[in-house]
Amino acid sequence: MARTIKLTLAIVGILLFLIILAIIILPHIVDFNKHKPEVEAGIYNATGYEVSLEGDIELSFLPWLGIDVGKASVANPPDFEDENLGSVEALQIRLKVWPLLLGQVQMDRVVLKGLNLDLVKDAQGRPNWIASRPEESREGVMLGSSLAYAGENEPAQQDSGDIFIPALDIAGLEITDSNISYKDMGTDVHFRIEDLDLLTERIRQDEPFDLQSDMKFKNFSPELDGRISLTTQALLQGEEKSIRLSELDMDLDLSGEPLHEPVKDARIRGDIVYAFGANSMEFSELSIQALDADLSGKISARELDAVPQIRIDLEGDNLDLDRIMPPPEENSETGNNPGNSPNSNPENDDKNNMDLGFLHDLALEGEIKLTSLKAYQAVIDELSAQITSGNGEMVISPLTAKLYQGTFEGLLSLKDVQDEAHIEMDSSLRDVQVKPLLQDVAEKDFLSGTAELDSELKTFGKNTDLFLENLFGEARIEVRDGTIRGMDLDHMIRDGFAAAFGEERPSRDDEETTRFSSFKGSFDIASGIASSQDLELDSPALGMTGDMRLDLPESYLESRARVTLAGALKEEIEERYALPQAGIPLRIRGPFDDVSVGLDIEDIVRDLLREKGEGLLQQLMDQMDPENEEQENGARDMLQRFLPR
């Protein structure tokens, strides 16, 4: 019996020796490159992918089970135009055999050089990374993933909780000179990652390892170019089925169409956890420094495989949105309103239409608190907003701000109604200083004072032109203790009467201003036209009542009012011209950026002369200097103009 056992062990030993000897010698005496066609055919039959092995293949069995592949490519499915789905210049993978049999993956450093991967979805939503095996007409295999397509275009349902992460032990991962692009023909989403380099230290499950990467990226619509360089400490967590990136430190450059100013040397730091099982992500300890702004907070997302549920909590300081957003486009032929073009139809202006997809593509909740915010040249000292979005609707409430020594409180809602934006906004401004606000926002200096504004507005449409045309609601405004620059009503009245009576015109001050204690009115707004019938202006020298019509789509103003005199100015005019208490017609009209103001003095004088006739004539003649022939002739000319013949 013992002899039999010894003989058996000897035979087994000899066989093991021969097998090991064959493993060592076989790769050196068998040229696997001669069997490339068989290998390519085998891959095609197993996966449905047409693989071309252009470079050399080298196999090794001891001490590692390894493969080195030279240049290789994977063809696109027949329905796609581009020649290749992907290609690689060199790939090196080596595994230890015995741990593999125990369900463990121990590998030497994995080297991937010159990867080029072009991922495409056609207009029907079919991806090019899905291929069908020849013997299967309706089932497909996804390259590099355990996910499978159960039908021609429908993905099989997979329980994310069943994801298995094997026990990994990889000496490192090295990816160099690689490019990855993605293009969706149905949505025009098209971006590309270029010059991707990625290097890691030893990768072991539940043990942190260092990772660093550099890449360039390009988005094609809108055009956006960037560069990313990052370092982090990564951790694969088997029990939690997650990957954690701790102490992430990313440097970022951005430039392109969506940006008013290129972003240079931006820095993003924080910790990221992505849970495979729960399809969720959390970005905590977030810190963003870019364009002199400093933001911090937390972002989390759940249900990433369905409609993402996103939560954002951000605080920040010194954020200048004008350095990020491009300025509004101006049309040189039609002023600031492109809708004035005779050939334009705002409803068909697809280029400027508002994309409401974000109201459906994700659900968002968040709170944002900012200090020293700048937007559209307006400076906001503090802003606080709570945002809720999803199911085709967004609500921002409460929305509060401190700006220009005053306060703002409001509510904003945006709803998608059959691909059309419906907007409602209620707002209240208190104690806002008008002068610096207008100087910043409009670069104008024509009005000062302390303003209050209450408004309830609604509008709908697909772009900003339609928002103006479809604006409805009501508003009330009051400005206290202010000054109108560029219009001196006192001087205009004196000058008008002097001109009408042929007198010497009064001199004009260097700075034309009209001071007032209160200017107020209420507006009804319909179809973009704001109308007021109760405008009032009060000042020590005069008062004014009237109406106003603001055509917002056409940027045009028209107002008719009557000016009544008060104080010293009233006494002066009544004594000099025997003027009874009456209103002087005032008309204001013109484009917003070129308003003209005129007093209708001649109507007052004509009525006065018709009423008083000879008595007023004699009163005027008594006031004239008999030796001043020019003054006498002026009075005669005035009477010839106004008195009926």
CSV table of C-alpha atoms in Angstrom, one decimal, residues 121 125-127 129-132 136 138-142 146-157:
chain,number,residue,atom,x,y,z
A,121,LYS,CA,-25.9,57.5,-29.0
A,125,GLY,CA,-31.2,56.6,-28.4
A,126,ARG,CA,-29.2,53.5,-29.4
A,127,PRO,CA,-25.7,53.4,-28.0
A,129,TRP,CA,-21.2,50.4,-27.0
A,130,ILE,CA,-24.0,47.7,-27.2
A,131,ALA,CA,-23.3,44.8,-29.5
A,132,SER,CA,-25.3,41.7,-30.3
A,136,GLU,CA,-28.6,36.4,-30.5
A,138,ARG,CA,-32.3,40.5,-29.3
A,139,GLU,CA,-29.8,40.2,-26.5
A,140,GLY,CA,-26.7,42.3,-26.2
A,141,VAL,CA,-23.6,42.6,-24.1
A,142,MET,CA,-22.2,45.9,-22.8
A,146,SER,CA,-21.8,43.3,-16.1
A,147,LEU,CA,-24.9,45.2,-17.3
A,148,ALA,CA,-26.9,43.6,-20.1
A,149,TYR,CA,-29.6,44.6,-22.5
A,150,ALA,CA,-32.6,42.4,-22.2
A,151,GLY,CA,-34.2,43.7,-25.4
A,152,GLU,CA,-33.1,45.6,-28.5
A,153,ASN,CA,-33.3,49.0,-26.8
A,154,GLU,CA,-34.4,48.3,-23.2
A,155,PRO,CA,-31.8,47.8,-20.4
A,156,ALA,CA,-32.4,44.9,-18.1
A,157,GLN,CA,-33.3,45.8,-14.6
